[in-house]
């Protein structure tokens, strides 16, 4: 490595300023100089340290290591190169100790080319030299280079193994990282706390519970059982793998619970669908004196989204603003989603518009919100605006966009975006993307095209994509295709109650009563139970839940009487109950009673009884809304002059003035 390479023109001025030092500096007494010198270096006063202690450094070149180390936090490559030049001038470039520090400096700066060049001319290398260069490769994402150097090493130590294991998992090559960890363990090397945390994160990424339990044993053997970071990673692994109880047990066993542990506990409950527990833990965390951060807010707001608890979501939004987390993009996108899923699209738009700099994540969240509320044209316009601004979409963006197209009947646009995704952006569609297209084709009546797509797509179809086509068969009353498609669904998920019900309903609509009996018998034989329809709403921060013909609610008798009056009023405005949807052997009066007591109608009746006139009503439902309820709620919205917002398993319906935002396309 020639001197000129690390000797820019400014170096001459830098170097000459040190050649003619004052007599005082040259004759400074030695006893305390090391402490003062290292103190200056630790404060980043590199030039001053060199200026004051030039003679001592020149007499004892290993002191250059402190100067080299001091310029790394300053992120000053030019200063580093000047120091390298001074090392060469001092004749110390062959010193392995100093060379390793220079190697570390270039690696930390991300200048892999300079690090490799220096490594190649080093006369004497050791394990430390190679470890530093491996970390240099990993820092710039060059896993192949790191692994090649690792394979060529004549000897390795624990740090070598730790670096590579962590590197692979950091870049989400979890299987490779875990395989290396096994080799490390077999070779007798001891992992450190950082490695164990990374390996547990890899297990979580793969949802490899059995492997995670083995790593847990290793954690205990290595003495990290009460380590806060390792403990939190261990709890996260269990929760991510679906074993919430084991994760909670790990956190309970920790001697103290820090913010990371609280966030792990809250996030674990959120990921496993225990939204009410999340809100309880959130309150406990604050009572324990901890202040929520951006990670906490994302988990808690996500739970508010799932529960559709708008009041609590609004309170947490206020806390977000108080803690100055409202500019964090992850929190912004979660707020957009929360308001959207609680039925407040306008609030989602407001949060998005107040975002100082819209990025890919927030735009994708807003596209999803538009799609969920049936505003496909707005979703497309936002996507086109993104492209003009130079924001490159990812697979999540396209999934939201295709979903929006499928729920608005934008068939041509949807197919156009699928091509754009692959041809322009080189993104391979996953099964979820194809599910949106199958939904789009199926709703449009192109059932044969939809089936052909499933059978020819390059990824393996799952039960959901076949069930999507089965729903389309119901819409278009194609019983023959439905039987064939149902077989595909039940091969993949024989316990899926929705598919049996769909198939039964399709046969009933075609008056194929024998087939209906066969389907129901199969359900009984396989002990498959129909998922009950549940609707819920929030009034004054209290959630009220209803099931069909539910008598458990304290106001069930009043609701029953009110529904009779409401049904009579609806009939006077042209409502005719669609008794064909009741697929049981009973008389018409019983069928009408059954229809009038669907869970969403009970929830709406309760809301009309307990909210002020003119206030919007927001109801959430776990299944798709039936066609009779859809017609009924349109009429209710008109005669009661209310906006009624219903979130079903598929999308949002905004009922107002006798019309629905879905335009009867759902």
XYZ file of C-alpha atoms in Angstrom:
666
model
C 0.000 0.000 0.000
C 1.763 3.151 -1.213
C 2.131 6.217 0.941
C 0.416 8.454 -1.601
C -2.843 6.511 -1.289
C -3.441 7.743 2.248
C -1.740 11.168 1.885
C -4.194 13.813 0.606
C -2.895 17.351 0.076
C -4.398 18.497 3.377
C -2.171 15.953 5.114
C 0.963 18.066 4.499
C -0.522 20.977 6.402
C -1.838 18.622 9.113
C 1.535 16.911 9.488
C 3.703 20.076 9.381
C 1.669 21.630 12.179
C 2.932 18.798 14.402
C 6.574 18.986 13.324
C 7.301 22.267 15.053
C 5.827 21.826 18.474
C 6.528 24.143 21.379
C 9.275 23.320 23.804
C 6.704 22.999 26.564
C 4.907 20.200 24.739
C 8.174 18.434 23.938
C 9.390 18.504 27.505
C 6.109 17.629 29.176
C 6.535 15.250 32.074
C 5.622 11.633 31.464
C 3.813 10.351 34.610
C 0.330 11.661 33.875
C 0.481 12.061 30.119
C -1.193 8.692 29.312
C -4.300 9.545 31.326
C -4.583 13.006 29.751
C -3.872 11.627 26.286
C -6.535 8.895 26.461
C -9.015 11.369 27.970
C -8.582 13.729 25.002
C -8.971 10.816 22.575
C -12.148 9.590 24.296
C -13.623 13.088 23.893
C -12.880 13.081 20.155
C -10.167 15.767 20.460
C -7.845 13.808 18.160
C -5.828 16.712 16.742
C -5.333 18.253 20.185
C -4.198 14.908 21.601
C -1.638 14.513 18.813
C -0.548 18.135 19.107
C 0.138 17.926 22.842
C 1.754 14.498 22.944
C 3.521 14.213 19.605
C 6.957 13.217 20.999
C 5.515 10.477 23.207
C 3.446 9.058 20.310
C 6.459 9.053 18.005
C 8.489 7.312 20.701
C 5.736 4.799 21.477
C 3.792 4.141 18.192
C 1.149 1.790 19.750
C -0.352 5.013 21.150
C -1.605 5.602 17.601
C -4.343 3.052 18.439
C -6.063 5.588 20.729
C -6.025 8.235 17.987
C -7.366 5.774 15.417
C -10.088 4.642 17.792
C -11.093 8.237 18.542
C -11.903 9.116 14.928
C -14.441 6.249 14.534
C -17.239 7.882 16.618
C -16.562 11.113 14.733
C -17.196 9.242 11.461
C -14.281 11.069 9.873
C -12.705 8.955 7.093
C -10.435 11.844 6.054
C -8.971 12.091 9.566
C -8.557 8.318 9.583
C -6.586 8.398 6.330
C -4.324 11.125 7.683
C -3.609 9.036 10.769
C -2.868 6.046 8.524
C -0.351 8.180 6.647
C 1.314 9.205 9.936
C 1.514 5.530 10.956
C 3.353 4.796 7.700
C 5.646 7.799 8.243
C 6.474 6.628 11.752
C 7.578 3.260 10.371
C 4.901 1.426 12.373
C 2.801 0.114 9.485
C 4.064 -3.436 10.060
C 2.943 -3.425 13.684
C 0.065 -5.930 13.857
C -1.572 -4.196 16.820
C -1.754 -0.847 14.998
C -2.726 -2.497 11.696
C -5.673 -4.225 13.389
C -6.885 -0.876 14.679
C -6.619 0.602 11.189
C -8.436 -2.423 9.794
C -11.201 -1.949 12.366
C -11.418 1.750 11.517
C -11.903 1.163 7.778
C -14.414 -1.609 8.488
C -16.446 0.624 10.820
C -16.452 3.361 8.170
C -17.902 0.833 5.708
C -14.876 1.216 3.437
C -14.524 -2.494 2.708
C -12.220 -1.942 -0.266
C -9.645 -0.099 1.871
C -9.984 -2.705 4.643
C -9.366 -5.596 2.204
C -6.396 -3.780 0.640
C -4.845 -3.219 4.061
C -5.520 -6.821 5.091
C -3.823 -8.130 1.946
C -0.565 -6.245 2.664
C -0.442 -7.024 6.375
C 2.741 -9.028 7.013
C 1.391 -10.765 10.114
C -2.300 -11.544 10.601
C -4.036 -13.186 13.545
C -7.548 -14.293 14.463
C -8.377 -10.740 15.506
C -7.416 -9.441 12.031
C -9.729 -11.917 10.347
C -12.560 -11.321 12.814
C -12.382 -7.592 12.132
C -12.542 -8.148 8.380
C -15.459 -10.597 8.739
C -17.338 -7.869 10.619
C -16.373 -5.435 7.854
C -17.964 -7.721 5.242
C -21.077 -8.133 7.386
C -21.382 -4.401 7.973
C -21.881 -3.807 4.228
C -24.061 -6.908 3.797
C -21.439 -9.043 2.046
C -22.360 -12.392 3.597
C -20.565 -14.395 0.899
C -17.303 -12.531 1.534
C -17.629 -13.051 5.283
C -18.342 -16.779 4.886
C -15.432 -17.232 2.434
C -13.009 -15.629 4.894
C -14.495 -17.724 7.715
C -13.977 -20.947 5.734
C -10.359 -20.014 4.950
C -9.402 -19.249 8.558
C -6.749 -21.638 9.948
C -8.147 -21.089 13.446
C -11.266 -19.517 14.905
C -12.316 -18.311 18.316
C -15.709 -17.690 19.919
C -15.814 -14.138 18.519
C -15.441 -15.518 14.970
C -18.410 -17.828 15.346
C -20.478 -15.212 17.169
C -19.903 -12.631 14.432
C -21.002 -14.899 11.595
C -24.020 -16.386 13.398
C -25.285 -12.907 14.316
C -24.576 -11.637 10.789
C -26.648 -14.330 9.083
C -29.609 -13.840 11.394
C -29.371 -10.058 11.161
C -29.952 -10.370 7.409
C -32.772 -12.885 8.047
C -30.904 -15.935 6.783
C -32.289 -17.656 9.852
C -31.847 -21.265 8.795
C -28.185 -20.686 7.863
C -27.605 -18.802 11.118
C -29.088 -21.609 13.218
C -27.070 -24.204 11.301
C -23.857 -22.286 12.081
C -24.914 -22.021 15.715
C -25.240 -25.818 15.873
C -21.722 -26.185 14.410
C -20.443 -23.643 16.921
C -22.010 -25.586 19.781
C -20.613 -28.925 18.533
C -17.155 -27.319 18.184
C -17.236 -26.404 21.867
C -17.354 -22.607 21.591
C -19.386 -20.584 24.085
C -21.937 -18.091 22.706
C -22.247 -14.647 24.268
C -25.433 -12.841 25.255
C -25.683 -11.008 21.928
C -25.390 -14.267 19.965
C -28.010 -16.036 22.061
C -30.409 -13.102 21.619
C -29.836 -13.227 17.853
C -30.303 -17.000 17.664
C -33.576 -16.716 19.586
C -34.656 -14.029 17.138
C -33.860 -16.461 14.320
C -36.009 -19.145 15.988
C -38.821 -16.607 16.288
C -38.493 -15.710 12.598
C -38.799 -19.383 11.623
C -41.383 -20.076 14.359
C -39.162 -23.030 15.281
C -40.477 -23.696 18.787
C -38.651 -26.997 19.379
C -35.311 -25.463 18.345
C -36.082 -22.442 20.537
C -36.580 -24.703 23.531
C -33.180 -26.288 22.872
C -31.617 -22.818 22.758
C -33.400 -22.078 26.057
C -31.465 -25.008 27.596
C -28.259 -23.524 26.202
C -29.166 -20.151 27.726
C -29.503 -21.743 31.154
C -26.246 -23.730 30.822
C -24.347 -20.591 29.786
C -25.612 -18.714 32.849
C -27.828 -16.177 31.046
C -31.064 -17.287 32.712
C -31.616 -13.932 34.435
C -30.017 -11.748 31.743
C -32.523 -9.024 30.826
C -31.801 -8.855 27.082
C -31.545 -12.628 26.607
C -34.659 -13.128 28.750
C -36.663 -10.691 26.639
C -35.457 -12.394 23.443
C -36.426 -15.763 24.911
C -39.910 -14.521 25.813
C -40.282 -12.977 22.345
C -39.349 -16.305 20.737
C -41.985 -18.238 22.694
C -44.679 -15.659 21.971
C -43.821 -15.408 18.285
C -44.046 -19.212 18.089
C -47.526 -19.069 19.617
C -46.587 -20.273 23.109
C -47.754 -17.241 25.051
C -47.779 -18.997 28.428
C -44.103 -20.021 28.192
C -43.163 -16.489 27.135
C -45.030 -14.952 30.047
C -43.409 -17.456 32.421
C -39.950 -16.308 31.258
C -40.787 -12.660 31.937
C -42.296 -13.480 35.351
C -39.055 -15.272 36.281
C -36.932 -12.196 35.511
C -35.658 -10.471 38.701
C -36.625 -7.054 37.341
C -38.826 -6.022 34.439
C -37.457 -3.252 32.219
C -39.040 -1.441 29.276
C -37.884 -4.115 26.813
C -39.585 -6.821 28.893
C -42.845 -4.837 29.068
C -42.804 -4.248 25.312
C -42.095 -7.934 24.682
C -45.025 -8.933 26.885
C -47.402 -6.424 25.285
C -46.303 -7.258 21.720
C -46.611 -10.993 22.386
C -50.203 -10.639 23.545
C -50.987 -8.406 20.558
C -49.492 -10.879 18.060
C -51.474 -13.742 19.588
C -54.760 -11.851 19.362
C -55.259 -11.039 23.057
C -56.200 -7.414 22.527
C -57.966 -6.951 25.867
C -54.897 -8.298 27.699
C -52.748 -5.796 25.778
C -54.808 -2.879 27.058
C -54.656 -4.264 30.609
C -50.870 -4.712 30.444
C -50.520 -1.216 29.013
C -52.276 0.222 32.080
C -50.150 -1.927 34.430
C -46.946 -0.790 32.698
C -47.826 2.877 33.252
C -48.805 2.202 36.866
C -45.372 0.600 37.347
C -43.808 3.936 36.352
C -42.746 3.129 32.785
C -43.364 5.567 29.974
C -44.630 4.051 26.699
C -42.393 4.378 23.653
C -42.942 3.949 19.907
C -42.774 0.144 20.171
C -45.446 0.139 22.890
C -47.728 2.433 20.890
C -47.539 0.260 17.766
C -48.611 -2.850 19.726
C -51.375 -1.128 21.691
C -52.817 0.733 18.698
C -52.782 -2.519 16.701
C -54.892 -4.119 19.419
C -57.324 -1.197 19.316
C -57.583 -1.845 15.565
C -58.475 -5.501 16.086
C -60.957 -4.768 18.884
C -62.297 -1.700 17.062
C -62.233 0.223 20.349
C -62.234 3.725 18.920
C -62.496 5.536 22.282
C -59.401 3.848 23.676
C -57.574 4.340 20.390
C -58.278 8.070 20.564
C -56.986 8.228 24.154
C -53.766 6.482 23.154
C -53.429 8.848 20.172
C -53.502 11.721 22.690
C -50.683 10.037 24.631
C -48.735 9.601 21.381
C -48.917 13.364 20.836
C -47.888 14.110 24.452
C -44.807 11.890 24.192
C -43.781 13.396 20.808
C -44.092 10.009 19.072
C -46.524 11.347 16.468
C -43.688 11.901 13.981
C -42.482 8.273 14.137
C -43.444 6.659 10.839
C -44.286 3.273 12.394
C -46.684 4.954 14.821
C -48.206 7.073 12.027
C -48.945 4.034 9.856
C -50.462 2.195 12.854
C -52.676 5.211 13.617
C -53.831 5.253 9.980
C -54.722 1.571 10.265
C -56.370 1.971 13.687
C -58.723 4.745 12.591
C -59.478 2.926 9.351
C -60.330 -0.352 11.079
C -62.472 1.480 13.632
C -64.549 2.873 10.765
C -63.134 6.438 10.797
C -61.591 6.754 7.354
C -61.617 10.567 7.513
C -59.430 10.441 10.635
C -57.032 8.096 8.807
C -56.802 10.632 5.999
C -56.195 13.429 8.519
C -53.309 11.530 10.173
C -51.826 10.821 6.741
C -52.135 14.445 5.573
C -50.478 15.706 8.783
C -47.464 13.466 8.172
C -44.543 15.783 7.369
C -42.927 13.451 4.850
C -45.042 10.585 3.534
C -42.919 7.510 2.933
C -43.553 4.027 1.552
C -44.917 2.646 4.848
C -47.452 5.425 5.458
C -48.551 5.460 1.797
C -49.041 1.691 1.815
C -51.115 1.976 5.017
C -53.278 4.675 3.455
C -53.796 2.620 0.275
C -54.894 -0.311 2.476
C -57.297 1.991 4.363
C -58.862 3.217 1.121
C -59.232 -0.367 -0.085
C -60.813 -1.554 3.157
C -63.458 1.162 2.820
C -64.148 0.473 -0.854
C -62.473 3.597 -2.209
C -60.431 1.891 -4.877
C -60.160 4.957 -7.116
C -58.535 6.935 -4.269
C -56.150 4.029 -3.643
C -55.106 3.996 -7.306
C -54.624 7.788 -7.340
C -52.404 7.636 -4.245
C -50.328 4.855 -5.808
C -49.838 6.902 -8.980
C -48.818 9.904 -6.844
C -46.281 7.676 -5.045
C -44.722 6.689 -8.355
C -44.458 10.333 -9.451
C -42.695 11.155 -6.169
C -40.168 8.390 -6.809
C -41.314 6.083 -3.995
C -40.730 2.527 -5.156
C -43.569 0.205 -4.054
C -42.933 -3.143 -2.392
C -44.961 -6.355 -2.143
C -47.071 -4.930 0.725
C -48.004 -1.862 -1.340
C -49.133 -4.038 -4.231
C -51.100 -6.330 -1.930
C -53.033 -3.327 -0.565
C -53.551 -2.000 -4.080
C -54.825 -5.316 -5.482
C -57.117 -5.685 -2.459
C -58.561 -2.228 -3.174
C -59.151 -3.148 -6.833
C -60.856 -6.439 -5.922
C -63.336 -4.702 -3.614
C -64.313 -2.099 -6.175
C -64.546 -4.280 -9.268
C -61.547 -2.618 -10.937
C -60.742 -5.762 -12.917
C -58.622 -4.233 -15.689
C -56.671 -2.062 -13.233
C -56.009 -5.031 -10.983
C -54.604 -7.136 -13.820
C -52.559 -4.139 -14.966
C -51.014 -3.754 -11.498
C -50.176 -7.470 -11.336
C -48.185 -7.085 -14.573
C -46.590 -3.838 -13.338
C -45.503 -5.580 -10.162
C -43.568 -8.256 -12.029
C -42.405 -6.494 -15.176
C -41.441 -3.023 -13.908
C -40.510 -3.685 -10.270
C -39.381 -7.309 -10.458
C -41.499 -8.357 -7.456
C -42.683 -11.957 -7.455
C -46.365 -12.171 -6.475
C -47.129 -14.344 -3.470
C -50.241 -16.404 -2.835
C -51.939 -13.379 -1.197
C -51.495 -11.300 -4.358
C -52.990 -14.073 -6.468
C -55.856 -14.393 -3.958
C -56.791 -10.754 -4.637
C -56.775 -11.400 -8.393
C -58.874 -14.569 -7.978
C -61.314 -12.534 -5.875
C -61.372 -9.834 -8.562
C -62.004 -12.328 -11.373
C -64.509 -14.333 -9.316
C -66.598 -11.315 -8.336
C -66.580 -10.219 -11.985
C -68.060 -13.579 -12.995
C -64.871 -14.897 -14.625
C -64.944 -18.133 -12.627
C -63.129 -20.274 -15.179
C -60.324 -17.716 -15.487
C -60.046 -17.570 -11.694
C -59.779 -21.352 -11.379
C -57.244 -21.509 -14.224
C -55.108 -18.901 -12.446
C -55.019 -20.922 -9.223
C -54.034 -24.087 -11.055
C -51.318 -22.396 -13.142
C -49.767 -19.871 -10.714
C -46.101 -20.482 -9.767
C -46.810 -20.615 -6.011
C -48.758 -23.322 -4.219
C -52.360 -22.381 -3.465
C -53.629 -22.434 0.107
C -57.098 -22.995 1.561
C -57.849 -19.256 1.526
C -57.418 -18.806 -2.227
C -59.700 -21.782 -2.950
C -62.227 -20.492 -0.398
C -62.178 -17.121 -2.188
C -63.190 -18.882 -5.394
C -65.841 -20.843 -3.476
C -67.373 -17.535 -2.317
C -67.508 -16.393 -5.935
C -69.290 -19.623 -6.846
C -71.939 -18.726 -4.254
C -72.351 -15.207 -5.671
C -72.852 -16.587 -9.191
C -74.727 -19.739 -8.055
C -72.373 -22.161 -9.797
C -73.025 -25.336 -7.786
C -71.004 -27.674 -10.030
C -67.805 -25.677 -9.739
C -68.489 -25.119 -6.042
C -68.421 -28.871 -5.356
C -65.058 -29.203 -7.141
C -63.559 -26.163 -5.437
C -64.822 -27.223 -2.000
C -62.955 -30.512 -2.390
C -59.729 -28.532 -2.891
C -60.415 -26.396 0.202
C -61.190 -29.366 2.423
C -58.089 -31.258 1.270
C -56.029 -28.398 2.698
C -58.198 -27.588 5.722
C -60.729 -30.323 6.520
C -61.874 -28.486 9.687
C -62.787 -25.200 7.951
C -66.427 -24.707 8.911
C -66.961 -21.739 6.565
C -66.361 -23.892 3.487
C -68.958 -26.485 4.538
C -71.479 -23.710 5.202
C -70.754 -22.036 1.868
C -71.149 -25.304 -0.017
C -74.347 -26.125 1.874
C -75.780 -22.692 1.071
C -74.882 -23.035 -2.611
C -76.637 -26.401 -2.841
C -79.641 -25.022 -0.938
C -79.901 -22.070 -3.328
C -79.986 -24.568 -6.220
C -82.577 -26.635 -4.245
C -80.215 -29.616 -4.123
C -81.481 -30.767 -0.740
C -79.838 -34.171 -0.931
C -76.409 -32.517 -1.316
C -77.228 -30.188 1.595
C -77.901 -33.246 3.783
C -74.620 -34.855 2.698
C -72.632 -31.732 3.572
C -74.279 -31.427 6.988
C -73.716 -35.129 7.724
C -70.036 -34.748 6.783
C -69.780 -31.841 9.219
C -71.308 -33.938 11.986
C -69.082 -36.920 11.233
C -65.968 -34.755 11.281
C -67.197 -32.821 14.335
C -66.955 -29.529 12.506
C -69.028 -26.784 14.110
C -70.238 -23.688 12.333
C -68.549 -20.527 13.583
C -71.223 -18.397 15.256
C -71.828 -14.890 13.970
C -70.730 -12.281 16.515
C -71.169 -8.513 16.344
C -69.895 -5.919 18.785
C -69.789 -2.163 19.243
C -68.321 0.341 21.669
C -70.497 2.810 23.560
C -68.991 5.093 26.224
C -65.740 3.077 26.275
C -67.649 -0.146 26.966
C -67.763 -2.974 24.410
C -71.119 -4.745 23.930
C -71.173 -8.126 22.172
C -74.099 -9.922 20.520
C -74.680 -13.395 19.086
C -77.678 -14.501 17.036
C -80.807 -14.636 19.240
C -78.576 -13.801 22.214
C -80.356 -13.575 25.584
C -77.232 -12.915 27.654
C -77.216 -9.130 27.278
C -78.826 -7.224 30.205
C -81.126 -5.392 27.752
C -82.042 -8.457 25.674
C -85.810 -8.142 26.358
C -85.864 -4.452 25.418
C -83.816 -5.223 22.275
C -86.293 -7.965 21.323
C -89.268 -5.595 21.609
C -87.441 -2.827 19.759
C -86.564 -5.214 16.892
C -90.243 -6.130 16.449
C -91.157 -2.446 16.154
C -88.185 -1.755 13.871
C -89.010 -4.690 11.567
C -92.619 -3.511 11.248
C -91.421 0.010 10.405
C -88.962 -1.379 7.844
C -91.713 -3.437 6.184
C -93.796 -0.282 5.792
C -90.864 1.118 3.793
C -90.682 -1.865 1.459
C -88.504 -4.349 3.373
C -89.247 -7.994 2.590
C -87.293 -10.531 4.713
C -85.307 -12.925 2.514
C -86.374 -16.161 4.187
C -84.575 -18.223 1.542
C -81.385 -17.505 3.507
C -82.695 -19.527 6.468
C -81.739 -23.049 5.467
C -83.675 -24.910 8.128
C -87.025 -26.630 8.147
C -89.255 -24.088 9.945
C -92.286 -21.959 9.128
C -92.003 -18.431 7.691
C -92.700 -16.703 11.014
C -89.840 -18.552 12.667
C -87.594 -17.785 9.697
C -88.412 -14.067 9.943
C -87.685 -14.092 13.681
C -84.346 -15.803 12.999
C -83.428 -13.214 10.350
C -84.411 -10.268 12.544
C -82.138 -11.543 15.310
C -78.915 -11.736 13.340
C -76.141 -10.347 15.522
C -75.578 -7.155 13.506
C -79.299 -6.251 13.653
C -79.285 -6.754 17.423
C -76.192 -4.552 17.766
C -77.748 -1.807 15.627
C -81.011 -1.975 17.598
C -79.066 -1.625 20.843
C -77.152 1.365 19.428
C -80.365 3.078 18.275
C -81.753 2.653 21.794
C -78.650 3.931 23.602
C -77.078 6.700 21.486
C -78.164 10.214 20.690
C -80.115 10.900 17.503
C -77.910 11.547 14.492
C -74.766 9.954 15.991
C -72.999 7.488 13.687
C -73.226 3.799 14.628
C -70.155 1.567 14.227
C -70.627 -2.198 14.362
C -67.983 -4.903 13.890
C -68.769 -8.469 12.760
C -66.598 -11.578 12.566
C -68.295 -13.015 9.442
C -69.429 -11.520 6.157
C -72.704 -9.634 6.327
C -75.614 -11.544 4.728
C -77.665 -10.078 1.894
C -80.824 -9.745 4.034
C -78.989 -7.727 6.711
C -77.399 -5.614 3.974
C -80.837 -4.688 2.578
C -82.281 -4.152 6.052
C -79.471 -1.842 7.225
C -79.816 0.314 4.101
C -83.483 0.850 4.994
C -82.689 1.474 8.683
C -80.110 4.137 7.726
C -82.812 5.960 5.763
C -85.759 5.755 8.177
C -83.626 6.585 11.233
C -81.465 9.162 9.426
C -78.272 7.553 10.754
C -74.924 6.715 9.240
C -74.323 3.053 10.055
C -70.818 1.704 9.535
C -70.385 -2.074 9.557
C -67.029 -3.831 9.414
C -67.449 -7.453 8.361
C -64.792 -10.096 7.696
C -64.172 -8.674 4.233
C -64.501 -4.880 4.271
C -66.324 -1.805 5.573
C -69.868 -0.888 4.575
C -70.958 2.727 5.034
C -74.791 2.838 5.046
C -76.363 6.259 4.630
C -79.632 7.556 3.174
C -80.677 4.084 2.070
C -77.454 3.334 0.200
C -74.196 1.482 0.887
C -70.685 2.545 -0.062
C -70.039 -0.924 -1.549
C -72.782 -0.342 -4.135
C -73.995 -3.898 -3.369
C -70.620 -5.322 -4.479
C -69.094 -7.273 -1.615
